[in-house]
């Protein structure tokens, strides 16, 4: 999940699919448990926003039921209006029936008021209200709501059936309105020896970014014999990846140290799918995102020569032994290279020819960065 842009506004990830599924299941079970054993209720969904919730709820409802819909509208843009328009009404005979309303969200209660008005003359046996979301801070009515999935603060949300001016309904998760992202963040990507560190040093000056190289942070910790350094050393010496949890926590701490940055160059991170997921979630919480993965593409034989050359002066033990170098490529090919597809699928992958003079390669990267 990453930042969404719908029309002129930005939305950040708010409630994940798993959480939504669990809430929906729980609501369906509660409703079922409270009904008399052989009661066949009629569920009435309030369109349009309820369509995904109603579909999932009804699938989770373990028993016979009927389904109908009414269509009401009270929203314009991101603010609720006082007049609720009737677009499609009820056409079943509901006399003596147990009617269960399925609403996606209740905020001021205007729509709810309208629902009570519609049903009060229909002679139903029972009327129950189920709302997936509820905004207690803005609710202005004295009307009962029988089942609430989750109470949330008064911020505009989209996804899982809810829209902003018509779009956004199709996302399986819920997103929350957020200010326009302030940062430009890139992942500088490529196998060991591709020139990520060298290029990052130019780019951070050109664009006033903060460069975080997880390899450098580990080496700093090893030099200072910290606990983290001692732990990382045994993996790094072999050319193995340091465990995700350790690396992710370290990366987060580095980002937090520079909370006011214009943006970050992530160099050597993420290196696994779970690191990529963690980075997305972490930035998403802040209303920020990865804008691009810029990948330096260099053939492997050129890389080995470069690394052995670097090893003569870098003092890096993982640069001097060809078998350790091969192991780093192996780690890259089996765990890291897949991230290309991950960013590609989001239209965020930019491959750059990483062979040539340092200056030329910087220019190639800058051309991409300037389009972001
Ligand atoms: P680098 O300086 O990026 O080539 O990284 C050197 C070594 O540090 C790697 O071979 C790993 O042992 C460790 N390392 C650096 N970044 C990560 C990461 N994101 N995940 C796991 N291990 C890492």
Tab-separated table of C-alpha atoms and ligand atoms in Angstrom:
chain	number	residue	atom	x	y	z
A	1	UNK	CA	0.000	0.000	0.000
A	2	UNK	CA	1.380	3.341	-1.002
A	3	UNK	CA	0.084	6.932	-1.236
A	4	UNK	CA	-2.911	7.389	-3.592
A	5	UNK	CA	-3.637	10.460	-5.639
A	6	UNK	CA	-7.322	10.870	-6.549
A	7	UNK	CA	-8.211	14.004	-8.514
A	8	UNK	CA	-6.382	16.791	-6.642
A	9	UNK	CA	-6.000	15.054	-3.270
A	10	UNK	CA	-3.614	12.586	-1.619
A	11	UNK	CA	-4.577	9.666	0.573
A	12	UNK	CA	-2.385	7.523	2.802
A	13	UNK	CA	-2.898	3.873	3.776
A	14	UNK	CA	-5.144	3.647	6.827
A	15	UNK	CA	-6.845	0.268	7.320
A	16	UNK	CA	-5.453	-2.888	5.749
A	17	UNK	CA	-7.494	-5.545	4.024
A	18	UNK	CA	-6.912	-8.118	6.778
A	19	UNK	CA	-8.273	-5.801	9.418
A	20	UNK	CA	-11.322	-4.967	7.317
A	21	UNK	CA	-11.991	-8.660	6.689
A	22	UNK	CA	-11.772	-9.419	10.405
A	23	UNK	CA	-14.195	-6.592	11.274
A	24	UNK	CA	-16.694	-7.668	8.613
A	25	UNK	CA	-16.581	-11.278	9.754
A	26	UNK	CA	-17.069	-10.248	13.365
A	27	UNK	CA	-20.075	-8.056	12.498
A	28	UNK	CA	-21.709	-10.842	10.486
A	29	UNK	CA	-21.257	-13.285	13.364
A	30	UNK	CA	-22.689	-10.834	15.897
A	31	UNK	CA	-25.758	-10.181	13.774
A	32	UNK	CA	-26.327	-13.893	13.231
A	33	UNK	CA	-25.944	-14.692	16.946
A	34	UNK	CA	-28.520	-12.067	17.910
A	35	UNK	CA	-31.225	-13.316	15.527
A	36	UNK	CA	-33.850	-15.923	16.487
A	37	UNK	CA	-32.767	-19.311	15.151
A	38	UNK	CA	-34.929	-19.565	12.022
A	39	UNK	CA	-35.309	-15.881	11.264
A	40	UNK	CA	-34.658	-14.985	7.609
A	41	UNK	CA	-33.643	-11.326	7.674
A	42	UNK	CA	-33.631	-8.979	4.754
A	43	UNK	CA	-30.411	-7.054	4.421
A	44	UNK	CA	-30.765	-3.607	2.900
A	45	UNK	CA	-27.550	-2.071	1.650
A	46	UNK	CA	-27.277	1.703	1.353
A	47	UNK	CA	-25.752	2.389	-2.057
A	48	UNK	CA	-23.322	3.305	-3.420
A	49	UNK	CA	-20.708	3.132	-0.684
A	50	UNK	CA	-21.858	-0.165	0.854
A	51	UNK	CA	-21.467	-2.402	-2.166
A	52	UNK	CA	-18.186	-4.081	-1.178
A	53	UNK	CA	-19.047	-4.206	2.503
A	54	UNK	CA	-22.501	-5.636	1.784
A	55	UNK	CA	-21.054	-8.274	-0.544
A	56	UNK	CA	-18.456	-9.377	1.989
A	57	UNK	CA	-20.817	-9.195	4.963
A	58	UNK	CA	-23.464	-11.293	3.251
A	59	UNK	CA	-20.873	-13.895	2.278
A	60	UNK	CA	-19.850	-14.111	5.922
A	61	UNK	CA	-23.447	-14.334	7.135
A	62	UNK	CA	-24.039	-17.938	7.864
A	63	UNK	CA	-27.758	-18.455	7.177
A	64	UNK	CA	-30.626	-17.764	4.805
A	65	UNK	CA	-31.288	-14.137	4.019
A	66	UNK	CA	-32.726	-11.823	1.407
A	67	UNK	CA	-30.887	-8.861	-0.032
A	68	UNK	CA	-32.058	-5.495	-1.267
A	69	UNK	CA	-30.685	-2.004	-1.727
A	70	UNK	CA	-31.674	1.616	-1.477
A	71	UNK	CA	-29.694	4.407	-2.995
A	72	UNK	CA	-29.194	7.607	-1.042
A	73	UNK	CA	-26.620	10.342	-1.543
A	74	UNK	CA	-25.464	13.078	0.804
A	75	UNK	CA	-21.838	13.703	-0.096
A	76	UNK	CA	-20.286	16.244	-2.380
A	77	UNK	CA	-16.500	16.103	-2.700
A	78	UNK	CA	-15.133	15.475	0.796
A	79	UNK	CA	-17.863	17.187	2.806
A	80	UNK	CA	-21.268	15.960	3.826
A	81	UNK	CA	-24.345	17.980	2.897
A	82	UNK	CA	-27.582	18.315	4.845
A	83	UNK	CA	-29.905	17.149	2.116
A	84	UNK	CA	-30.087	13.438	1.475
A	85	UNK	CA	-31.222	12.617	-2.033
A	86	UNK	CA	-33.361	9.534	-2.719
A	87	UNK	CA	-32.224	7.863	-5.892
A	88	UNK	CA	-33.569	4.312	-5.648
A	89	UNK	CA	-36.188	3.283	-3.093
A	90	UNK	CA	-37.416	0.064	-1.528
A	91	UNK	CA	-39.751	-2.053	-3.647
A	92	UNK	CA	-40.224	-5.141	-1.453
A	93	UNK	CA	-43.080	-5.545	1.006
A	94	UNK	CA	-41.311	-5.383	4.350
A	95	UNK	CA	-44.343	-5.798	6.570
A	96	UNK	CA	-43.469	-7.998	9.537
A	97	UNK	CA	-39.884	-8.521	8.374
A	98	UNK	CA	-36.594	-8.181	10.216
A	99	UNK	CA	-34.715	-5.533	8.264
A	100	UNK	CA	-30.987	-5.115	8.736
A	101	UNK	CA	-29.434	-2.012	7.228
A	102	UNK	CA	-25.872	-2.264	5.943
A	103	UNK	CA	-24.085	1.098	5.890
A	104	UNK	CA	-20.441	1.648	5.024
A	105	UNK	CA	-20.045	4.709	7.237
A	106	UNK	CA	-22.091	6.887	9.549
A	107	UNK	CA	-20.801	10.374	10.288
A	108	UNK	CA	-23.243	13.263	10.913
A	109	UNK	CA	-26.179	10.876	10.937
A	110	UNK	CA	-28.173	12.668	8.204
A	111	UNK	CA	-28.407	9.556	6.068
A	112	UNK	CA	-29.251	7.481	9.125
A	113	UNK	CA	-32.069	9.902	9.960
A	114	UNK	CA	-33.391	9.442	6.439
A	115	UNK	CA	-33.226	5.656	6.807
A	116	UNK	CA	-35.256	5.804	10.010
A	117	UNK	CA	-37.766	8.060	8.230
A	118	UNK	CA	-38.139	5.653	5.318
A	119	UNK	CA	-38.637	2.586	7.493
A	120	UNK	CA	-40.816	4.003	10.238
A	121	UNK	CA	-43.930	3.771	8.044
A	122	UNK	CA	-43.240	0.319	6.641
A	123	UNK	CA	-44.498	-1.744	9.551
A	124	UNK	CA	-41.357	-3.865	9.860
A	125	UNK	CA	-40.964	-6.291	12.750
A	126	UNK	CA	-37.495	-5.095	13.630
A	127	UNK	CA	-35.028	-2.570	12.206
A	128	UNK	CA	-31.338	-2.961	12.978
A	129	UNK	CA	-28.472	-0.797	11.813
A	130	UNK	CA	-25.014	-2.158	10.999
A	131	UNK	CA	-22.310	0.332	10.105
A	132	UNK	CA	-18.801	-0.682	9.133
A	133	UNK	CA	-17.344	2.685	10.209
A	134	UNK	CA	-18.567	5.357	12.576
A	135	UNK	CA	-17.283	8.876	13.287
A	136	UNK	CA	-18.347	9.598	16.877
A	137	UNK	CA	-16.909	13.137	16.869
A	138	UNK	CA	-19.326	14.426	14.234
A	139	UNK	CA	-22.434	12.342	14.923
A	140	UNK	CA	-25.221	14.809	15.764
A	141	UNK	CA	-28.302	12.592	16.147
A	142	UNK	CA	-29.893	10.654	18.961
A	143	UNK	CA	-30.502	7.547	16.897
A	144	UNK	CA	-29.522	3.992	17.745
A	145	UNK	CA	-26.798	2.202	15.798
A	146	UNK	CA	-26.900	-1.479	16.685
A	147	UNK	CA	-23.555	-2.687	15.359
A	148	UNK	CA	-20.419	-0.647	14.722
A	149	UNK	CA	-17.382	-2.200	13.031
A	150	UNK	CA	-14.838	0.460	13.896
A	151	UNK	CA	-14.994	3.998	15.234
A	152	UNK	CA	-12.611	6.352	13.489
A	153	UNK	CA	-11.575	9.985	13.793
A	154	UNK	CA	-13.194	12.613	11.585
A	155	UNK	CA	-10.925	12.398	8.557
A	156	UNK	CA	-12.124	11.773	5.035
A	157	UNK	CA	-11.550	8.186	3.902
A	158	UNK	CA	-11.743	6.363	0.577
A	159	UNK	CA	-11.460	2.782	-0.670
A	160	UNK	CA	-13.431	-0.408	-0.017
A	161	UNK	CA	-16.502	1.072	-1.651
A	162	UNK	CA	-16.016	4.681	-0.526
A	163	UNK	CA	-15.207	7.330	-3.100
A	164	UNK	CA	-13.877	10.818	-3.530
A	165	UNK	CA	-15.872	12.474	-6.299
A	166	UNK	CA	-16.614	9.174	-7.960
A	167	UNK	CA	-13.268	7.404	-7.822
A	168	UNK	CA	-11.389	5.288	-5.282
A	169	UNK	CA	-14.153	2.771	-4.595
A	170	UNK	CA	-12.246	-0.149	-6.074
A	171	UNK	CA	-9.312	-0.217	-3.640
A	172	UNK	CA	-9.504	-3.165	-1.244
A	173	UNK	CA	-8.071	-1.126	1.629
A	174	UNK	CA	-9.100	2.106	3.328
A	175	UNK	CA	-7.044	5.264	2.753
A	176	UNK	CA	-7.186	8.528	4.682
A	177	UNK	CA	-6.858	12.081	3.404
A	178	UNK	CA	-3.317	13.382	3.895
A	179	UNK	CA	-1.439	16.562	2.868
A	180	UNK	CA	0.569	16.445	-0.344
A	181	UNK	CA	3.788	14.436	0.293
A	182	UNK	CA	6.741	16.718	1.029
A	183	UNK	CA	9.567	14.347	0.235
A	184	UNK	CA	11.104	12.857	-2.901
A	185	UNK	CA	12.428	9.464	-1.971
A	186	UNK	CA	14.347	7.142	-4.215
A	187	UNK	CA	15.724	3.672	-3.904
A	188	UNK	CA	19.092	3.483	-5.596
A	189	UNK	CA	19.210	-0.070	-6.759
A	190	UNK	CA	21.674	-2.457	-8.314
A	191	UNK	CA	23.986	-5.345	-7.501
A	192	UNK	CA	27.091	-4.935	-5.313
A	193	UNK	CA	29.649	-2.780	-7.119
A	194	UNK	CA	27.097	-1.072	-9.403
A	195	UNK	CA	28.182	2.352	-8.133
A	196	UNK	CA	25.263	3.164	-5.836
A	197	UNK	CA	27.413	4.750	-3.128
A	198	UNK	CA	29.390	6.853	-5.584
A	199	UNK	CA	26.295	8.143	-7.332
A	200	UNK	CA	24.429	8.760	-4.067
A	201	UNK	CA	27.201	11.137	-2.996
A	202	UNK	CA	26.596	13.325	-6.042
A	203	UNK	CA	22.817	13.132	-5.943
A	204	UNK	CA	22.495	14.065	-2.287
A	205	UNK	CA	24.361	17.326	-2.979
A	206	UNK	CA	22.449	18.083	-6.170
A	207	UNK	CA	19.012	17.584	-4.637
A	208	UNK	CA	19.675	18.183	-0.957
A	209	UNK	CA	18.690	14.656	0.043
A	210	UNK	CA	19.751	12.480	2.948
A	211	UNK	CA	21.725	9.415	1.876
A	212	UNK	CA	21.197	6.271	3.917
A	213	UNK	CA	23.422	3.343	3.045
A	214	UNK	CA	22.549	0.406	5.277
A	215	UNK	CA	25.945	-1.150	4.461
A	216	UNK	CA	27.683	2.032	5.673
A	217	UNK	CA	25.614	2.139	8.835
A	218	UNK	CA	26.530	-1.484	9.561
A	219	UNK	CA	30.227	-0.798	8.900
A	220	UNK	CA	30.100	2.233	11.209
A	221	UNK	CA	28.626	0.032	13.926
A	222	UNK	CA	31.253	-2.641	13.386
A	223	UNK	CA	34.016	-0.053	13.633
A	224	UNK	CA	32.577	1.202	16.908
A	225	UNK	CA	32.045	-2.341	18.175
A	226	UNK	CA	28.391	-1.736	19.032
A	227	UNK	CA	26.034	-4.602	19.764
A	228	UNK	CA	24.437	-4.098	16.339
A	229	UNK	CA	27.885	-4.151	14.730
A	230	UNK	CA	28.838	-7.412	16.422
A	231	UNK	CA	25.622	-9.003	15.280
A	232	UNK	CA	25.865	-7.779	11.682
A	233	UNK	CA	29.538	-8.650	11.273
A	234	UNK	CA	29.111	-12.402	11.089
A	235	UNK	CA	26.626	-12.091	8.228
A	236	UNK	CA	28.506	-9.388	6.355
A	237	UNK	CA	31.847	-11.212	6.506
A	238	UNK	CA	30.261	-14.124	4.637
A	239	UNK	CA	28.439	-11.904	2.154
A	240	UNK	CA	25.074	-12.961	3.640
A	241	UNK	CA	22.224	-10.561	4.280
A	242	UNK	CA	21.730	-9.361	7.841
A	243	UNK	CA	18.306	-10.529	9.163
A	244	UNK	CA	15.385	-8.340	8.063
A	245	UNK	CA	14.145	-7.349	11.484
A	246	UNK	CA	17.538	-5.978	12.516
A	247	UNK	CA	18.000	-4.103	9.258
A	248	UNK	CA	14.476	-2.686	9.172
A	249	UNK	CA	14.676	-1.332	12.732
A	250	UNK	CA	18.030	0.244	11.991
A	251	UNK	CA	16.721	1.862	8.803
A	252	UNK	CA	13.701	3.301	10.615
A	253	UNK	CA	15.949	4.808	13.266
A	254	UNK	CA	18.096	6.447	10.557
A	255	UNK	CA	15.009	7.945	8.886
A	256	UNK	CA	13.683	9.242	12.220
A	257	UNK	CA	16.998	11.026	12.848
A	258	UNK	CA	16.326	13.098	9.713
A	259	UNK	CA	12.599	13.697	9.982
A	260	UNK	CA	12.806	17.090	8.238
A	261	UNK	CA	14.677	15.868	5.167
A	262	UNK	CA	13.622	16.871	1.644
A	263	UNK	CA	13.865	13.228	0.836
A	264	UNK	CA	16.050	10.159	1.125
A	265	UNK	CA	18.301	8.152	-1.114
A	266	UNK	CA	17.979	4.590	0.093
A	267	UNK	CA	21.128	2.762	-0.911
A	268	UNK	CA	21.318	-0.956	-0.232
A	269	UNK	CA	17.780	-0.986	1.152
A	270	UNK	CA	15.299	-2.557	0.584
A	271	UNK	CA	17.024	-5.805	-0.282
A	272	UNK	CA	14.157	-8.243	0.346
A	273	UNK	CA	10.420	-8.216	-0.215
A	274	UNK	CA	9.713	-7.873	3.480
A	275	UNK	CA	12.077	-4.883	3.691
A	276	UNK	CA	10.216	-3.302	0.756
A	277	UNK	CA	6.847	-3.902	2.446
A	278	UNK	CA	8.131	-2.492	5.728
A	279	UNK	CA	9.501	0.606	3.995
A	280	UNK	CA	6.195	1.233	2.203
A	281	UNK	CA	4.201	0.900	5.409
A	282	UNK	CA	6.648	3.056	7.359
A	283	UNK	CA	6.667	5.879	4.813
A	284	UNK	CA	2.929	5.538	4.211
A	285	UNK	CA	2.256	6.172	7.908
A	286	UNK	CA	4.074	9.462	7.500
A	287	UNK	CA	2.106	10.361	4.369
A	288	UNK	CA	5.239	9.831	2.289
A	289	UNK	CA	6.250	7.277	-0.330
A	290	UNK	CA	8.996	5.934	-2.557
A	291	UNK	CA	8.831	7.951	-5.766
A	292	UNK	CA	11.154	5.771	-7.808
A	293	UNK	CA	13.525	2.882	-7.824
A	294	UNK	CA	16.497	3.941	-9.947
A	295	UNK	CA	18.523	0.901	-10.880
A	296	UNK	CA	22.104	0.861	-12.125
A	297	UNK	CA	22.405	-1.948	-14.631
A	298	UNK	CA	25.933	-3.376	-14.954
A	299	UNK	CA	27.052	-6.798	-16.277
A	300	UNK	CA	28.328	-9.189	-13.598
A	301	UNK	CA	31.888	-9.614	-14.950
A	302	UNK	CA	32.384	-5.826	-14.879
A	303	UNK	CA	31.130	-5.842	-11.294
A	304	UNK	CA	33.569	-8.536	-10.106
A	305	UNK	CA	36.504	-6.611	-11.574
A	306	UNK	CA	35.281	-3.383	-9.956
A	307	UNK	CA	34.805	-4.997	-6.540
A	308	UNK	CA	38.226	-6.723	-6.533
A	309	UNK	CA	39.763	-3.380	-7.516
A	310	UNK	CA	37.864	-1.593	-4.735
A	311	UNK	CA	38.961	-4.296	-2.274
A	312	UNK	CA	42.629	-3.277	-2.713
A	313	UNK	CA	41.913	0.053	-0.985
A	314	UNK	CA	38.465	-0.085	0.684
A	315	UNK	CA	39.524	-2.287	3.586
A	316	UNK	CA	36.284	-4.218	3.095
A	317	UNK	CA	36.834	-7.926	3.754
A	318	UNK	CA	33.782	-8.752	1.635
A	319	UNK	CA	35.468	-7.140	-1.404
A	320	UNK	CA	38.692	-9.143	-1.421
A	321	UNK	CA	37.587	-12.752	-1.750
A	322	UNK	CA	35.963	-13.735	-5.029
A	323	UNK	CA	33.845	-16.473	-3.419
A	324	UNK	CA	32.365	-13.945	-0.932
A	325	UNK	CA	31.674	-11.616	-3.847
A	326	UNK	CA	29.912	-14.441	-5.710
A	327	UNK	CA	27.843	-15.112	-2.610
A	328	UNK	CA	26.750	-11.462	-2.510
A	329	UNK	CA	25.620	-11.752	-6.137
A	330	UNK	CA	23.789	-14.914	-5.226
A	331	UNK	CA	22.002	-13.106	-2.380
A	332	UNK	CA	21.206	-10.297	-4.799
A	333	UNK	CA	19.859	-12.572	-7.507
A	334	UNK	CA	17.752	-14.738	-5.197
A	335	UNK	CA	16.413	-12.174	-2.699
A	336	UNK	CA	16.857	-8.661	-4.044
A	337	UNK	CA	16.458	-8.728	-7.835
A	338	UNK	CA	12.718	-9.549	-7.460
A	339	UNK	CA	12.163	-6.029	-6.163
A	340	UNK	CA	12.497	-4.829	-9.736
A	341	UNK	CA	9.121	-6.421	-10.503
A	342	UNK	CA	7.625	-5.022	-7.335
A	343	UNK	CA	8.462	-1.422	-8.256
A	344	UNK	CA	7.833	-2.033	-11.941
A	345	UNK	CA	4.272	-3.083	-11.122
A	346	UNK	CA	3.771	0.352	-9.537
A	347	UNK	CA	5.351	2.087	-12.574
A	348	UNK	CA	8.231	3.212	-10.376
A	349	UNK	CA	11.135	1.277	-11.881
A	350	UNK	CA	13.759	3.153	-13.910
A	351	UNK	CA	16.682	1.164	-15.299
A	352	UNK	CA	19.847	3.164	-16.049
A	353	UNK	CA	22.916	1.997	-17.947
A	354	UNK	CA	25.519	1.838	-15.159
A	355	UNK	CA	28.534	1.437	-17.466
A	356	UNK	CA	30.419	4.606	-18.439
A	357	UNK	CA	32.035	7.581	-16.731
A	358	UNK	CA	30.795	8.523	-13.255
A	359	UNK	CA	29.682	11.906	-14.613
A	360	UNK	CA	27.666	10.423	-17.459
A	361	UNK	CA	25.896	8.038	-15.122
A	362	UNK	CA	25.054	10.893	-12.716
A	363	UNK	CA	23.526	12.757	-15.664
A	364	UNK	CA	21.418	9.740	-16.602
A	365	UNK	CA	20.101	9.457	-13.052
A	366	UNK	CA	19.422	13.198	-12.803
A	367	UNK	CA	17.356	13.060	-15.989
A	368	UNK	CA	15.076	10.534	-14.317
A	369	UNK	CA	15.014	12.334	-10.981
A	370	UNK	CA	13.972	15.594	-12.630
A	371	UNK	CA	10.836	13.941	-14.001
A	372	UNK	CA	9.649	12.727	-10.587
B	1	LIG	P1	26.656	-2.918	0.884
B	1	LIG	O1	27.580	-1.910	1.480
B	1	LIG	O2	25.321	-2.302	0.515
B	1	LIG	O3	27.246	-3.708	-0.236
B	1	LIG	O4	26.301	-3.960	2.045
B	1	LIG	C1	27.290	-4.783	2.627
B	1	LIG	C2	26.678	-5.876	3.472
B	1	LIG	O5	25.884	-5.283	4.512
B	1	LIG	C3	25.724	-6.797	2.754
B	1	LIG	O6	26.406	-7.840	2.061
B	1	LIG	C4	24.890	-7.330	3.902
B	1	LIG	O7	25.612	-8.285	4.666
B	1	LIG	C5	24.736	-6.090	4.774
B	1	LIG	N1	23.544	-5.311	4.374
B	1	LIG	C6	23.510	-4.042	3.862
B	1	LIG	N2	22.254	-3.639	3.592
B	1	LIG	C7	21.454	-4.687	3.928
B	1	LIG	C8	20.067	-4.906	3.856
B	1	LIG	N3	19.211	-3.978	3.375
B	1	LIG	N4	19.591	-6.107	4.287
B	1	LIG	C9	20.418	-7.042	4.773
B	1	LIG	N5	21.742	-6.910	4.835
B	1	LIG	C10	22.272	-5.749	4.423
